[in-house]
Amino acid sequence: KASVFSILDSQHSSLSMASGSEGQGSPPSTPQRPPNRLGQERSPYLLQHAHNPVDWYPWGQEAFDKARSEDKPIFLSVGYSTCHWCHVMERESFEDEEIGKTLSDNFVCIKVDREERPDVDKVYMTFVQATSGGGGWPMSVWLTPDLRPFIGGTYFPPKDSGRRPGLKTVLTRIMEQWQDNREALESSGERVIEALKKGTSIAANPGETPPPAHDVANRCFVQLAHSYEEEYGGFRDAPKFPSPVNLMFLMSFWSVNRSSTEGSEALQMTLHTLRMMALGGIHDHVAQGFHRYSTDSSWHVPHFEKMLYDQAQLAVAYISAYQVSGEQVFADVAQDILLYVSRDLSDKSGGFYSAEDADSLPAAGGSEKREGAFCVWMGSEVRELLPVVVEGATGGATEADIFMHHYGVKEQGNVDMEQDPHGELQGQNVLIVRYSVELTAARFGLSVAKVSELLASARAKMAEVRKSRPAPHLDTKMLASWNGLMLSGFARVGAVLDDKALLERAVQAAGFLKEHLWDAERQIMLRSCYRGDEMEVEQSVSPIAGFLDDYAYVICGLLDLYEATLQPEWLRWGEELQDRQDLLFWDAEGGGYYCSDPTDPTVLLRLKQDQDGAEPSANSVSALNLLRLSHYTGRKDWSQRSQQLLAAFSDRLTRVPIALPEMVRGLMANHYTLKQIVICGQRDAPDTSSLLATVNSLFLPHKVLMLADGETEGYLYQRLPILSSLTCQGGSATAYVCEDFTCALPVTDPQELRRLLLE
């Protein structure tokens, strides 16, 4: 890799910490310089850098042309607006006049928001991980004028620190190497990219079929069971991530293995994890919603950032757990998540914002932002807020005594030092439910109803106090992909609970996507739009075309919205979008979809994401979308395409299915064939509603639901002429449960339908 990689060798071992996986927050404001080029951008992350003394360019042709005409290397810096280490590097280096001058004079400097341009981020992160063994944000990569990377890392301090070279040293050495050793630099970068092209290729061999679903699902279960942490649930000890893709797989696995010990173990793992998360500090007990992850194994002290994609997937996981178990607590948590999103992450246009930061200014004052400042409590604060002695409570206990007992609040704080490396949470408490309401009631000699009421009233008072604290930064960028995930959340929860307000919010979100992120003229999804200064929706000067996940997640959201509202317009749009997705991203040779436009010459690697991580791989989501759509449209080519996609990933599915639990669900759905549940009746009639409520009360991962309302000129009847032969029996709403439109005897009684669906 030429001598230049030795520049970074010493620091890579310790660099993976800088992964945006610590506290997040914006830097304190300094007297502002006139804005640089980024002042014209709309991304909150780019705007955070608009007053640096660095001649930043956004990713685009102007920057590339400048690098070529001046024959300068490119310095590419990638991050996102709620990334703690991005803010640290900005404060230390990009606000430094001397470093700013060195960068601007010797490099073409490009800033990228990874949430706006996941394609650029993925290519160069693949390079950084391959050459350094670590990765994370901020990502710092140096490229040739033709965009080939030759050196990369993550966070650099401004000056040398121990064995870690500072940014000044790195810049000086790269400038020297560019002058004296350029050929070696360029050829090493070229070699790495060529190796990555081979190493990241995912394709099916001609005639290959998907691997056997039963074996893959069993192996996925065994791998998850092996990594499961029994005491508090979750997978691995710490840090602990919610990983909804794992939980959704385990519930699907249970649904086809209900009578086996493995099936009941899968269910127990899921429900225990969801219960423990709901009790933990990762769940915001005062203002709802879930934080990003837990720094410990008991879900207690979180990294406090809140991401839209977590809320979306967790709402679906909790409502699925409610369908499976019938336990009200799971439905309550799902509603609680949607309350948070409706209140704090919603735009009046119907769109959803991306994230809320972890860091904010302390309520007591000071200019230094702190991790969790908005969410944590001192024991003395709680005592002051809840001083009233509770009538009839043992030992003359106050509301504060009862609250502090229940939520583990201590006078000296309840955060261990190892969970607080920077001492930001000293003397503070992160609320965590330590006892059941029954135990707390028994401890203080009160009724369960009285304690429940007291705790709810205390949480409401604390929510009011929080409103008066300095709020964390809100990333008001609206992404098509994450809005698609959230659309599924509102549609699924609304359908299960038959909650009209949630379904209206889902319809509003779909309307927002169609109005603001669908370019009808060019027939493409757009990646993002933004909240303007006057609270109106804005688009950037040159809108970013949507990526694979912008199509796949939105299509999934539209299919869920159809099943929740039975309004065929959403199915029709879903079909349209799937056609566009196929045209833009399908790999006709190897099968599967590319993550971004494979014809874009500025994106060096044509990647297909092969991991279901914090967000599911768009290929995993597409495997199920294609199958569902083939049943709604009668298009057999889409079920074949789903098979071809799964065949392309067959090596990974066979070896490490734990990396693709969402895709394993798609493989299972292909294997078990989807049940078609057709309800004949008028949409809003009571007898239709009670049949629909029966379907929605059950967790049925392998089904499509449709309404045959007799409108034979309508969208569904045109696609599926067979619907005309399914009619209402004796004038009542009637359900048909079919496979490939071979139907069981029609039923009109909800209990009979339930029995049929559970067979």
PDB file of N, CA, C and O in Angstrom, residues 117-148:
ATOM      1  N   ARG A 117     -26.066  11.614   1.260  1.00  0.00           N
ATOM      2  CA  ARG A 117     -25.351  10.892   0.197  1.00  0.00           C
ATOM      3  C   ARG A 117     -24.797   9.563   0.719  1.00  0.00           C
ATOM      4  O   ARG A 117     -23.589   9.361   0.840  1.00  0.00           O
ATOM      5  N   PRO A 118     -25.689   8.615   1.039  1.00  0.00           N
ATOM      6  CA  PRO A 118     -25.200   7.323   1.542  1.00  0.00           C
ATOM      7  C   PRO A 118     -24.329   6.595   0.520  1.00  0.00           C
ATOM      8  O   PRO A 118     -23.486   5.782   0.886  1.00  0.00           O
ATOM      9  N   ASP A 119     -24.517   6.904  -0.764  1.00  0.00           N
ATOM     10  CA  ASP A 119     -23.720   6.230  -1.805  1.00  0.00           C
ATOM     11  C   ASP A 119     -22.246   6.602  -1.684  1.00  0.00           C
ATOM     12  O   ASP A 119     -21.360   5.743  -1.695  1.00  0.00           O
ATOM     13  N   VAL A 120     -21.975   7.897  -1.531  1.00  0.00           N
ATOM     14  CA  VAL A 120     -20.593   8.370  -1.402  1.00  0.00           C
ATOM     15  C   VAL A 120     -19.994   7.832  -0.099  1.00  0.00           C
ATOM     16  O   VAL A 120     -18.867   7.328  -0.058  1.00  0.00           O
ATOM     17  N   ASP A 121     -20.782   7.899   0.961  1.00  0.00           N
ATOM     18  CA  ASP A 121     -20.324   7.433   2.268  1.00  0.00           C
ATOM     19  C   ASP A 121     -19.930   5.956   2.212  1.00  0.00           C
ATOM     20  O   ASP A 121     -18.867   5.561   2.698  1.00  0.00           O
ATOM     21  N   LYS A 122     -20.777   5.121   1.589  1.00  0.00           N
ATOM     22  CA  LYS A 122     -20.525   3.672   1.583  1.00  0.00           C
ATOM     23  C   LYS A 122     -19.246   3.333   0.829  1.00  0.00           C
ATOM     24  O   LYS A 122     -18.473   2.472   1.249  1.00  0.00           O
ATOM     25  N   VAL A 123     -19.023   4.002  -0.308  1.00  0.00           N
ATOM     26  CA  VAL A 123     -17.833   3.687  -1.110  1.00  0.00           C
ATOM     27  C   VAL A 123     -16.565   3.966  -0.308  1.00  0.00           C
ATOM     28  O   VAL A 123     -15.682   3.111  -0.185  1.00  0.00           O
ATOM     29  N   TYR A 124     -16.479   5.170   0.272  1.00  0.00           N
ATOM     30  CA  TYR A 124     -15.231   5.538   0.933  1.00  0.00           C
ATOM     31  C   TYR A 124     -15.100   4.896   2.312  1.00  0.00           C
ATOM     32  O   TYR A 124     -13.985   4.634   2.763  1.00  0.00           O
ATOM     33  N   MET A 125     -16.235   4.580   2.947  1.00  0.00           N
ATOM     34  CA  MET A 125     -16.145   3.847   4.219  1.00  0.00           C
ATOM     35  C   MET A 125     -15.648   2.424   3.956  1.00  0.00           C
ATOM     36  O   MET A 125     -14.875   1.866   4.749  1.00  0.00           O
ATOM     37  N   THR A 126     -16.064   1.832   2.845  1.00  0.00           N
ATOM     38  CA  THR A 126     -15.570   0.501   2.480  1.00  0.00           C
ATOM     39  C   THR A 126     -14.044   0.551   2.331  1.00  0.00           C
ATOM     40  O   THR A 126     -13.326  -0.331   2.802  1.00  0.00           O
ATOM     41  N   PHE A 127     -13.549   1.621   1.706  1.00  0.00           N
ATOM     42  CA  PHE A 127     -12.102   1.817   1.533  1.00  0.00           C
ATOM     43  C   PHE A 127     -11.408   1.983   2.892  1.00  0.00           C
ATOM     44  O   PHE A 127     -10.395   1.335   3.179  1.00  0.00           O
ATOM     45  N   VAL A 128     -11.967   2.845   3.747  1.00  0.00           N
ATOM     46  CA  VAL A 128     -11.331   3.109   5.054  1.00  0.00           C
ATOM     47  C   VAL A 128     -11.287   1.835   5.890  1.00  0.00           C
ATOM     48  O   VAL A 128     -10.266   1.503   6.503  1.00  0.00           O
ATOM     49  N   GLN A 129     -12.386   1.076   5.896  1.00  0.00           N
ATOM     50  CA  GLN A 129     -12.411  -0.162   6.683  1.00  0.00           C
ATOM     51  C   GLN A 129     -11.400  -1.174   6.140  1.00  0.00           C
ATOM     52  O   GLN A 129     -10.721  -1.860   6.907  1.00  0.00           O
ATOM     53  N   ALA A 130     -11.293  -1.235   4.814  1.00  0.00           N
ATOM     54  CA  ALA A 130     -10.382  -2.219   4.205  1.00  0.00           C
ATOM     55  C   ALA A 130      -8.920  -1.868   4.458  1.00  0.00           C
ATOM     56  O   ALA A 130      -8.080  -2.751   4.607  1.00  0.00           O
ATOM     57  N   THR A 131      -8.601  -0.567   4.519  1.00  0.00           N
ATOM     58  CA  THR A 131      -7.187  -0.175   4.628  1.00  0.00           C
ATOM     59  C   THR A 131      -6.766   0.098   6.057  1.00  0.00           C
ATOM     60  O   THR A 131      -5.581   0.182   6.339  1.00  0.00           O
ATOM     61  N   SER A 132      -7.733   0.253   6.980  1.00  0.00           N
ATOM     62  CA  SER A 132      -7.331   0.613   8.339  1.00  0.00           C
ATOM     63  C   SER A 132      -7.877  -0.336   9.382  1.00  0.00           C
ATOM     64  O   SER A 132      -7.515  -0.254  10.547  1.00  0.00           O
ATOM     65  N   GLY A 133      -8.804  -1.217   8.994  1.00  0.00           N
ATOM     66  CA  GLY A 133      -9.369  -2.145   9.970  1.00  0.00           C
ATOM     67  C   GLY A 133     -10.427  -1.529  10.866  1.00  0.00           C
ATOM     68  O   GLY A 133     -11.030  -2.205  11.675  1.00  0.00           O
ATOM     69  N   GLY A 134     -10.653  -0.218  10.738  1.00  0.00           N
ATOM     70  CA  GLY A 134     -11.690   0.435  11.553  1.00  0.00           C
ATOM     71  C   GLY A 134     -12.470   1.381  10.676  1.00  0.00           C
ATOM     72  O   GLY A 134     -12.140   1.573   9.511  1.00  0.00           O
ATOM     73  N   GLY A 135     -13.495   1.976  11.245  1.00  0.00           N
ATOM     74  CA  GLY A 135     -14.263   2.952  10.466  1.00  0.00           C
ATOM     75  C   GLY A 135     -15.094   3.780  11.396  1.00  0.00           C
ATOM     76  O   GLY A 135     -15.117   3.537  12.600  1.00  0.00           O
ATOM     77  N   GLY A 136     -15.789   4.756  10.873  1.00  0.00           N
ATOM     78  CA  GLY A 136     -16.657   5.588  11.701  1.00  0.00           C
ATOM     79  C   GLY A 136     -16.666   7.019  11.202  1.00  0.00           C
ATOM     80  O   GLY A 136     -16.071   7.330  10.168  1.00  0.00           O
ATOM     81  N   TRP A 137     -17.338   7.849  11.945  1.00  0.00           N
ATOM     82  CA  TRP A 137     -17.470   9.254  11.543  1.00  0.00           C
ATOM     83  C   TRP A 137     -16.979  10.154  12.657  1.00  0.00           C
ATOM     84  O   TRP A 137     -17.122   9.823  13.819  1.00  0.00           O
ATOM     85  N   PRO A 138     -16.348  11.279  12.301  1.00  0.00           N
ATOM     86  CA  PRO A 138     -16.163  11.798  10.952  1.00  0.00           C
ATOM     87  C   PRO A 138     -15.194  10.910  10.165  1.00  0.00           C
ATOM     88  O   PRO A 138     -14.251  10.377  10.735  1.00  0.00           O
ATOM     89  N   MET A 139     -15.463  10.775   8.883  1.00  0.00           N
ATOM     90  CA  MET A 139     -14.555  10.043   8.011  1.00  0.00           C
ATOM     91  C   MET A 139     -13.742  11.074   7.230  1.00  0.00           C
ATOM     92  O   MET A 139     -14.293  12.053   6.719  1.00  0.00           O
ATOM     93  N   SER A 140     -12.428  10.840   7.195  1.00  0.00           N
ATOM     94  CA  SER A 140     -11.512  11.754   6.498  1.00  0.00           C
ATOM     95  C   SER A 140     -10.774  10.947   5.436  1.00  0.00           C
ATOM     96  O   SER A 140     -10.067   9.990   5.786  1.00  0.00           O
ATOM     97  N   VAL A 141     -10.961  11.311   4.171  1.00  0.00           N
ATOM     98  CA  VAL A 141     -10.335  10.542   3.079  1.00  0.00           C
ATOM     99  C   VAL A 141      -9.709  11.504   2.081  1.00  0.00           C
ATOM    100  O   VAL A 141     -10.282  12.559   1.775  1.00  0.00           O
ATOM    101  N   TRP A 142      -8.527  11.131   1.585  1.00  0.00           N
ATOM    102  CA  TRP A 142      -7.876  11.941   0.551  1.00  0.00           C
ATOM    103  C   TRP A 142      -7.975  11.202  -0.784  1.00  0.00           C
ATOM    104  O   TRP A 142      -7.714   9.994  -0.854  1.00  0.00           O
ATOM    105  N   LEU A 143      -8.367  11.947  -1.830  1.00  0.00           N
ATOM    106  CA  LEU A 143      -8.636  11.339  -3.134  1.00  0.00           C
ATOM    107  C   LEU A 143      -7.798  12.019  -4.205  1.00  0.00           C
ATOM    108  O   LEU A 143      -7.436  13.195  -4.086  1.00  0.00           O
ATOM    109  N   THR A 144      -7.568  11.291  -5.287  1.00  0.00           N
ATOM    110  CA  THR A 144      -6.971  11.908  -6.480  1.00  0.00           C
ATOM    111  C   THR A 144      -8.056  12.762  -7.157  1.00  0.00           C
ATOM    112  O   THR A 144      -9.244  12.598  -6.856  1.00  0.00           O
ATOM    113  N   PRO A 145      -7.677  13.627  -8.090  1.00  0.00           N
ATOM    114  CA  PRO A 145      -8.705  14.432  -8.774  1.00  0.00           C
ATOM    115  C   PRO A 145      -9.750  13.582  -9.500  1.00  0.00           C
ATOM    116  O   PRO A 145     -10.854  14.053  -9.759  1.00  0.00           O
ATOM    117  N   ASP A 146      -9.427  12.313  -9.818  1.00  0.00           N
ATOM    118  CA  ASP A 146     -10.463  11.470 -10.444  1.00  0.00           C
ATOM    119  C   ASP A 146     -11.182  10.612  -9.391  1.00  0.00           C
ATOM    120  O   ASP A 146     -11.729   9.550  -9.706  1.00  0.00           O
ATOM    121  N   LEU A 147     -11.153  11.065  -8.118  1.00  0.00           N
ATOM    122  CA  LEU A 147     -11.986  10.557  -7.015  1.00  0.00           C
ATOM    123  C   LEU A 147     -11.531   9.214  -6.460  1.00  0.00           C
ATOM    124  O   LEU A 147     -12.262   8.576  -5.695  1.00  0.00           O
ATOM    125  N   ARG A 148     -10.316   8.770  -6.831  1.00  0.00           N
ATOM    126  CA  ARG A 148      -9.835   7.497  -6.270  1.00  0.00           C
ATOM    127  C   ARG A 148      -9.147   7.753  -4.934  1.00  0.00           C
ATOM    128  O   ARG A 148      -8.260   8.589  -4.849  1.00  0.00           O
TER     129      ARG A 148
END
